[in-house]
Tab-separated table of C-alpha atoms and ligand atoms in Angstrom:
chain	number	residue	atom	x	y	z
A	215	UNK	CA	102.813	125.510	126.862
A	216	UNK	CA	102.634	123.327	123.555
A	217	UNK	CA	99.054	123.800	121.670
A	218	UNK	CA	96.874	121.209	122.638
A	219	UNK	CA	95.687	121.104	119.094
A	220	UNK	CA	97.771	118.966	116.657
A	221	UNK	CA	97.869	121.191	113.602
A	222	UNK	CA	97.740	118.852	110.699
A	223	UNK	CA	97.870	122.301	108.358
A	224	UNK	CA	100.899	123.411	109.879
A	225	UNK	CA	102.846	120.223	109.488
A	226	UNK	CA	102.165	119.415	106.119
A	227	UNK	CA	102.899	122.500	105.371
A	228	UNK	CA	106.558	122.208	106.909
A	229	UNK	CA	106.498	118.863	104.925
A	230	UNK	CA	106.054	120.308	101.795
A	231	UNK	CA	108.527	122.972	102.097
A	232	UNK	CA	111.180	120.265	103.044
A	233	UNK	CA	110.018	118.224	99.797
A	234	UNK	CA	109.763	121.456	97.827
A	235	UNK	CA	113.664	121.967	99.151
A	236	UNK	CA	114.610	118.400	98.378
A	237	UNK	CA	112.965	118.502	94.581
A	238	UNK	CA	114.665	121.935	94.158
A	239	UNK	CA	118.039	119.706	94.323
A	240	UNK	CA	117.410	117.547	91.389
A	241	UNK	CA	117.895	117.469	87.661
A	242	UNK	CA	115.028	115.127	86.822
A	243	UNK	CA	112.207	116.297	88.829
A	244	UNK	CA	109.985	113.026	90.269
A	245	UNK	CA	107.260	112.259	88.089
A	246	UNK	CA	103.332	111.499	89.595
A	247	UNK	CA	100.405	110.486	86.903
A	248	UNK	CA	96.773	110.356	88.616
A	249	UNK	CA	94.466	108.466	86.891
A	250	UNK	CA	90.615	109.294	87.007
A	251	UNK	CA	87.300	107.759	85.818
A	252	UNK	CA	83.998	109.305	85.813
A	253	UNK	CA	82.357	111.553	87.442
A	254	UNK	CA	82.665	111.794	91.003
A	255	UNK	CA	82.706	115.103	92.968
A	256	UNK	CA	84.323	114.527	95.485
A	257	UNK	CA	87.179	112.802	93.917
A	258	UNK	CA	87.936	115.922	91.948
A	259	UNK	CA	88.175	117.660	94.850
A	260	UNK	CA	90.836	115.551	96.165
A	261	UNK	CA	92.560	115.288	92.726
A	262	UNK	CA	92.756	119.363	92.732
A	263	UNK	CA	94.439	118.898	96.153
A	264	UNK	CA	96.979	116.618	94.667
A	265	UNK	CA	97.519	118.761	91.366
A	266	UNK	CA	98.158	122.083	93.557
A	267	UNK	CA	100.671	120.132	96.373
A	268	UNK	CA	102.554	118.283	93.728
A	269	UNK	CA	102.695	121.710	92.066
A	270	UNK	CA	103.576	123.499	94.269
A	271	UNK	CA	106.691	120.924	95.475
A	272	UNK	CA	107.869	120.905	91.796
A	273	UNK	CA	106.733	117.525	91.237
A	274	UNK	CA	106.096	116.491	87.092
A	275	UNK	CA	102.348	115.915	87.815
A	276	UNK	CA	100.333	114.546	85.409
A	277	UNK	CA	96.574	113.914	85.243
A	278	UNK	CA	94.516	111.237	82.938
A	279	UNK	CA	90.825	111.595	83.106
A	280	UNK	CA	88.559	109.176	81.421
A	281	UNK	CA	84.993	110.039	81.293
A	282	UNK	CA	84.414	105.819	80.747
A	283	UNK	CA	87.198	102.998	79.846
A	284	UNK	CA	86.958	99.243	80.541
A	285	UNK	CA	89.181	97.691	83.138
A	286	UNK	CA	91.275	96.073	80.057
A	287	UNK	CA	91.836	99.089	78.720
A	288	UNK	CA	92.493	100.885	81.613
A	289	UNK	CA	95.228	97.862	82.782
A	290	UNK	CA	97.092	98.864	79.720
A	291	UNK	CA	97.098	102.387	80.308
A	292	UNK	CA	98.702	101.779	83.569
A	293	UNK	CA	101.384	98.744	82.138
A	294	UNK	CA	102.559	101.792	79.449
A	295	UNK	CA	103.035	103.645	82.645
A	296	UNK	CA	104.613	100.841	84.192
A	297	UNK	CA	107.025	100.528	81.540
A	298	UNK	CA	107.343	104.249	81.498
A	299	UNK	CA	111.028	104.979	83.607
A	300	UNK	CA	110.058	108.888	82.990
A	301	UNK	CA	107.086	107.544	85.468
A	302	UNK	CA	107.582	107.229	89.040
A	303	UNK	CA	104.390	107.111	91.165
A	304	UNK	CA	100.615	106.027	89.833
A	305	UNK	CA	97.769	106.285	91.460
A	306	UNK	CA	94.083	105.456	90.833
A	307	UNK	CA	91.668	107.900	92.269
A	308	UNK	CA	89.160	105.517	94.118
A	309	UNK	CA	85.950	104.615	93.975
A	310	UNK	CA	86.177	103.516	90.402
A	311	UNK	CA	82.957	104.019	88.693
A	312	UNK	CA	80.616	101.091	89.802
A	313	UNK	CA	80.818	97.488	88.037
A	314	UNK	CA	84.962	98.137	87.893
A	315	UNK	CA	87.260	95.699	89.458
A	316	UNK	CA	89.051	97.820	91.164
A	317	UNK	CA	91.650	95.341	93.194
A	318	UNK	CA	92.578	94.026	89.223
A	319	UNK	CA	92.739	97.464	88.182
A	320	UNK	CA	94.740	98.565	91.253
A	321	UNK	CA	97.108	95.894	91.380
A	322	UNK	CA	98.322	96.284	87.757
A	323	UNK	CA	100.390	98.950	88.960
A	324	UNK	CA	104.127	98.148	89.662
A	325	UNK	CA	104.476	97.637	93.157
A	326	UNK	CA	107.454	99.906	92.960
A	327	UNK	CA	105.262	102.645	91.475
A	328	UNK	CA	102.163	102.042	93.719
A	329	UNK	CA	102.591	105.513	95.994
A	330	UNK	CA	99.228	104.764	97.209
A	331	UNK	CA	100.502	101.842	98.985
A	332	UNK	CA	97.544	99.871	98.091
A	333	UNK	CA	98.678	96.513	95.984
A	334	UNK	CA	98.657	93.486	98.165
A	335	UNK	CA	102.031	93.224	97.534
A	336	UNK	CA	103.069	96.623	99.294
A	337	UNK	CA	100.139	95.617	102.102
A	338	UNK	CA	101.984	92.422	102.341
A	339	UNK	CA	105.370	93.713	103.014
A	340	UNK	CA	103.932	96.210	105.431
A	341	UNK	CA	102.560	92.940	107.437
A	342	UNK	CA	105.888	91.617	107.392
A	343	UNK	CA	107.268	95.279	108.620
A	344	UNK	CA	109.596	95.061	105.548
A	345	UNK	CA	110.394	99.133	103.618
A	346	UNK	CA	107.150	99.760	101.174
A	347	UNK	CA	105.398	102.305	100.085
A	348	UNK	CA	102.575	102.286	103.041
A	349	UNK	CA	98.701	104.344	102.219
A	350	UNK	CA	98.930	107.823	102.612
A	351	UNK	CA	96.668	108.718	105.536
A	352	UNK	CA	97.771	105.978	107.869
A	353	UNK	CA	101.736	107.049	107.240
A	354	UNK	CA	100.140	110.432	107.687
A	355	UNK	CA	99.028	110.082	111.282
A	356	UNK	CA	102.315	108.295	112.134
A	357	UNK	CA	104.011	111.273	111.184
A	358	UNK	CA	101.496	113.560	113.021
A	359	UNK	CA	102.388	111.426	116.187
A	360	UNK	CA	106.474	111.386	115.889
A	361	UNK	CA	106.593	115.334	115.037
A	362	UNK	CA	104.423	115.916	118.125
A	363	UNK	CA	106.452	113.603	120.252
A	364	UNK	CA	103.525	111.210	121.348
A	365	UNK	CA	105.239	107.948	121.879
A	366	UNK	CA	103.680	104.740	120.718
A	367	UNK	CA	106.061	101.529	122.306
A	368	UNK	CA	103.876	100.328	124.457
A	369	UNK	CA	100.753	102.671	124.093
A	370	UNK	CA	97.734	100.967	124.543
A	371	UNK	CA	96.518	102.037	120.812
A	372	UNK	CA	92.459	101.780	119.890
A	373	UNK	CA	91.746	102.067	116.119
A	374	UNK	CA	88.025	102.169	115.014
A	375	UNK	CA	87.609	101.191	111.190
A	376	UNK	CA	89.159	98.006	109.590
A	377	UNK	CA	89.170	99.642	106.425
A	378	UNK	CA	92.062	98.275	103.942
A	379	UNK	CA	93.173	102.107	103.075
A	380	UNK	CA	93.146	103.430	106.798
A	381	UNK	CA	92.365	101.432	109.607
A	382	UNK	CA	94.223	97.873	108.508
A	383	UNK	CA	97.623	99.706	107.643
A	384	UNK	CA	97.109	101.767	110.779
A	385	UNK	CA	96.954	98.781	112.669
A	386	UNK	CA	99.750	97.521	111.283
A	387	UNK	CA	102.033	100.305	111.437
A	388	UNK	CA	101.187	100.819	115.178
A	389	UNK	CA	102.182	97.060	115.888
A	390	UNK	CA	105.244	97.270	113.900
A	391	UNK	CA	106.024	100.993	115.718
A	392	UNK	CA	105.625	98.197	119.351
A	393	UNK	CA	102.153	99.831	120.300
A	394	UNK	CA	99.095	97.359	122.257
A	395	UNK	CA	96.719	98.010	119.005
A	396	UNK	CA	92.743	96.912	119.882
A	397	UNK	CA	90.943	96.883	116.213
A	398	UNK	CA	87.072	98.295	116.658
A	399	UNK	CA	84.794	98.105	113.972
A	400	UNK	CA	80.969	98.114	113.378
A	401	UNK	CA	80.388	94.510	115.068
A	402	UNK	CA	82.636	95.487	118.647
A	403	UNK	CA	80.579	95.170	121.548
A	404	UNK	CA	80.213	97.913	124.168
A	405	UNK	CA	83.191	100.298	121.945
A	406	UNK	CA	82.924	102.695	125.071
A	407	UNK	CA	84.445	100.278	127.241
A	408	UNK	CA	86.951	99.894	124.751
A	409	UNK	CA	87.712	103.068	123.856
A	410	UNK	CA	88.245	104.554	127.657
A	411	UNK	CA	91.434	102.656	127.752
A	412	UNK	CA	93.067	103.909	125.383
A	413	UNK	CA	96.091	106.357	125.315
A	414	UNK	CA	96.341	106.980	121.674
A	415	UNK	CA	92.291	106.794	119.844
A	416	UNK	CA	92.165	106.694	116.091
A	417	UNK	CA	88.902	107.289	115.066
A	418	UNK	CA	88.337	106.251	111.099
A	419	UNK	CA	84.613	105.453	110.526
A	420	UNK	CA	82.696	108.144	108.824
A	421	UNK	CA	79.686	109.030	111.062
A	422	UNK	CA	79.743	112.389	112.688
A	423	UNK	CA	80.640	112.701	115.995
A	424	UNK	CA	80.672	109.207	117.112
A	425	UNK	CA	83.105	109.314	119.766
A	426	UNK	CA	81.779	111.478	123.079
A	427	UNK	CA	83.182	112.471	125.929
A	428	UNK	CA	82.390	109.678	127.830
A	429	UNK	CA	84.202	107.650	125.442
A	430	UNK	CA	87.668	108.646	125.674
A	431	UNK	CA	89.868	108.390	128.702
A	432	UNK	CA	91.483	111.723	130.605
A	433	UNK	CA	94.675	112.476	128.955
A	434	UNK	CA	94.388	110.737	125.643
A	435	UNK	CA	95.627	111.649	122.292
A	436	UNK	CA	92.713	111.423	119.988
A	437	UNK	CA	93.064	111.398	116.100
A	438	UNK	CA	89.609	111.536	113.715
A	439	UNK	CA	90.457	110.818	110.416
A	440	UNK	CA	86.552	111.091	109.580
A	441	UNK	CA	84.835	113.620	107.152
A	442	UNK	CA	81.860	114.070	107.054
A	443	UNK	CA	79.706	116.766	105.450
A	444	UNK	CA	76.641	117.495	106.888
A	445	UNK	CA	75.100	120.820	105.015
A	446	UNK	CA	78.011	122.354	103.114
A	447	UNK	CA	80.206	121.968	106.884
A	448	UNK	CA	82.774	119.465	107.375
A	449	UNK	CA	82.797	117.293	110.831
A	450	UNK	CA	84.428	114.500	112.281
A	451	UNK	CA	84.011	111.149	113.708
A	452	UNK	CA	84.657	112.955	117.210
A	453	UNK	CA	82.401	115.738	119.242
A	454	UNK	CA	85.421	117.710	119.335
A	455	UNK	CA	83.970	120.279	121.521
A	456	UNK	CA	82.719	117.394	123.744
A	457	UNK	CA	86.291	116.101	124.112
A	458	UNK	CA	88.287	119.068	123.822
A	459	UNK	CA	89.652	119.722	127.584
A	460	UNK	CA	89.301	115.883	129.027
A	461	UNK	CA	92.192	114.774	126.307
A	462	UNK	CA	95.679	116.016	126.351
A	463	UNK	CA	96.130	116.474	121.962
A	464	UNK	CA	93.351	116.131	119.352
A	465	UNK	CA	93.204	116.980	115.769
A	466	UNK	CA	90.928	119.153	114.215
A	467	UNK	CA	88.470	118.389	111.295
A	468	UNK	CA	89.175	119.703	108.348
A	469	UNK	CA	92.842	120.884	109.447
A	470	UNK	CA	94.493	117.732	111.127
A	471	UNK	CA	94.609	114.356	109.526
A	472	UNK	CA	93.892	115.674	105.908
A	473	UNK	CA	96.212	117.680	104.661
A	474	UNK	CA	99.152	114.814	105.666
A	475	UNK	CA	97.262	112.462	103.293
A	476	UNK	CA	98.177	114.561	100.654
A	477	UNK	CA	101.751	115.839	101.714
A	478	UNK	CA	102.588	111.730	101.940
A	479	UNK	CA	101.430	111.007	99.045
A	480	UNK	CA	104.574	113.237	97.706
A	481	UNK	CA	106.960	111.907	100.218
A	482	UNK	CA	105.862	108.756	98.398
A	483	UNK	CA	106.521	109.873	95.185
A	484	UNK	CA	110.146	110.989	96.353
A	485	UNK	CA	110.686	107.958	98.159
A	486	UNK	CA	109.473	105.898	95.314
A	487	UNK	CA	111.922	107.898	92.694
A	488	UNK	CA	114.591	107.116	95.293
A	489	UNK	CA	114.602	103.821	95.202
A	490	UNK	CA	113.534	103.341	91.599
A	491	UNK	CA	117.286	105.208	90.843
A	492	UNK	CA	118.887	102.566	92.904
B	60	NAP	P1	85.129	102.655	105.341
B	60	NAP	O1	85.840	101.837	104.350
B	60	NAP	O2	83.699	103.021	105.145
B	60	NAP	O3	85.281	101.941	106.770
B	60	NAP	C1	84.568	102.373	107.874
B	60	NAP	C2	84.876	101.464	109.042
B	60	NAP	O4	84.134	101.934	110.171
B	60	NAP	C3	84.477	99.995	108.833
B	60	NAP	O5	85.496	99.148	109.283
B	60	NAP	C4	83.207	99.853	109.703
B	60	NAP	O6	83.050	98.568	110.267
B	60	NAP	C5	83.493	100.836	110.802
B	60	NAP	N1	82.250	101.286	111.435
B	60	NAP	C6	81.109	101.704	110.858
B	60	NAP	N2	80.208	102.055	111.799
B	60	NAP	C7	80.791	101.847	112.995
B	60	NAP	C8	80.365	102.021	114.334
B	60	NAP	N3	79.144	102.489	114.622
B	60	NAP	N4	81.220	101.701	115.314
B	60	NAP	C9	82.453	101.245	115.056
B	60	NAP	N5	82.920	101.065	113.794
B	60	NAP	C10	82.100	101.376	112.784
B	60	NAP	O7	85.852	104.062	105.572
B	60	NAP	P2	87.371	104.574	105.357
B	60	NAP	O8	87.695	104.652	103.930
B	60	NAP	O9	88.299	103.865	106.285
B	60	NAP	O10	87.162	106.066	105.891
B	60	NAP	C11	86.702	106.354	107.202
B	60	NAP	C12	86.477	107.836	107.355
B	60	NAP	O11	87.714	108.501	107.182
B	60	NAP	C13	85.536	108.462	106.335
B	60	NAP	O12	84.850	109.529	106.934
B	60	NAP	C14	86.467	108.998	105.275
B	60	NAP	O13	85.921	110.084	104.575
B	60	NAP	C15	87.612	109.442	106.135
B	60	NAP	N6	88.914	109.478	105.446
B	60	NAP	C16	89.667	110.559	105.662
B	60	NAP	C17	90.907	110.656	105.108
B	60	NAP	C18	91.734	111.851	105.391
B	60	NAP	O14	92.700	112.096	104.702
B	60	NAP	N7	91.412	112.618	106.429
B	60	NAP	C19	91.391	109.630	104.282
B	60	NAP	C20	90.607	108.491	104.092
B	60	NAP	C21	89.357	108.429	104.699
B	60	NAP	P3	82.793	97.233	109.371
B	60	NAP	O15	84.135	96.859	108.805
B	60	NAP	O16	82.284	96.268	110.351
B	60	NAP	O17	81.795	97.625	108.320
């Protein structure tokens, strides 16, 4: 019998070794420059998580920390990188420091270059389900869903969280994939109602164990992109001992939807150098 645990781990790690396989193949190896400001600890978490899987896939990584810089000055250090055909994929490690602007700052970077997904120009074509480079953890879970054969045409879809780096390109992914998508946020009256219908629930809101299990209908697939650290121990947005046997897959937190963010972020960077040769 197939686990009933969708193990987000496993995946990426099957991922990377098909990246790591691909890179292997090439002369110029695809080139990734993170950008950092300030201080922010749990940022540099996820920026060592990028370093090692980019490493470890034989990506040219490269990492520019700024302890403070001005938007201006930080626009330009992203239009060198722009202009930079040695550079392939840039991201900006979010939050920026407070007081920065950072839709200017992140929609400076080349829309072919933007592996992040996150310019409105990228968000745009995703709308119009045109090719782009689409945010990391939404492409993530759609990859989580095809490998474990969970078909969306025609699901009825709920996502919680409107967010513009999760929940929006979720949505829009889902509708373009031919999915029923219901959007839930923070102002969605009676959510269990809601949520009971659904075959596929994608939970992205950020409070621990939100969803119970007299929230989610028998037989469901339930992905919780939450994190949430409550003394030193990471949870989800979904009691997933509550849940467990009423729902036919579920992913684990940590081990489920996080590690894809990261492994698509590569993919990005691949598909990005791809097209950039073109
Ligand atoms: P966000 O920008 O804070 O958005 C949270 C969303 O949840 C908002 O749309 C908000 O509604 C909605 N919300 C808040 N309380 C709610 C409630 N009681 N009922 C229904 N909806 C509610 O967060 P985000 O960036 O999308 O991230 C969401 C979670 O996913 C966080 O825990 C984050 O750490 C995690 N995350 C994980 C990964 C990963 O790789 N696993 C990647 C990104 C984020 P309003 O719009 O009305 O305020």
């Amino acid at each position: 019998m197939m686990s009933k645990v969708i193990d987000g781990k496993r995946i990426s790690k099957e991922i990377k070794d098909e990246l790591k396989e691909k890179v292997s193949k090439l002369a110029v190896k695809p080139k990734l420059v993170v950008i950092s400001v300030g201080d922010n600890a749990a940022s540099s978490v996820y920026v060592n998580q990028k370093e090692k899987c980019a490493k470890y896939i034989g990506l040219d990584y490269s990492h520019m920390h700024y302890d403070s810089i001005n938007d201006d000055d930080l626009i330009k250090v992203i239009e060198k990188l722009n202009n930079d055909s040695k550079v392939n994929g840039i991201i900006v490690q979010l939050p920026l420091p407070k007081g920065m602007n950072e839709e200017r700052i992140v929609n400076s970077i080349q829309k072919e270059k933007d592996v992040d997904g996150l310019t409105y120009f990228n968000a745009g074509l995703l709308l119009n389900n045109e090719k782009c480079l689409v945010s990391c953890t939404p492409k993530g879970i759609m990859e989580l869903l095809k490998r474990e054969n969970i078909s969306i045409e025609g699901a009825n879809v709920v996502v919680i969280g409107r967010s513009i780096l999760v929940g929006k390109p979720m949505m829009n992914l889902l509708i373009n994939a031919n999915a029923t998508v219901t959007m839930c946020h923070s102002k969605t009256k009676d959510l269990a109602k809601i949520t009971k219908k659904a075959d596929i629930l994608i939970v992205a809101v950020g409070k621990k164990h939100l969803i119970t299990r007299d929230m989610v209908k028998r037989g469901s697939v339930v992905i919780d992109v939450g994190i949430n650290r409550v003394d030193g121990k990471l949870y989800g947005d979904v009691n997933y001992d509550d849940v467990y046997d009423k729902v036919r897959k579920i992913t684990p937190v940590p081990g489920g939807v996080g590690p894809m963010t990261v492994v698509m972020l590569m993919t990005n960077v691949l598909l990005a150098y791809e097209n950039q040769k073109k």
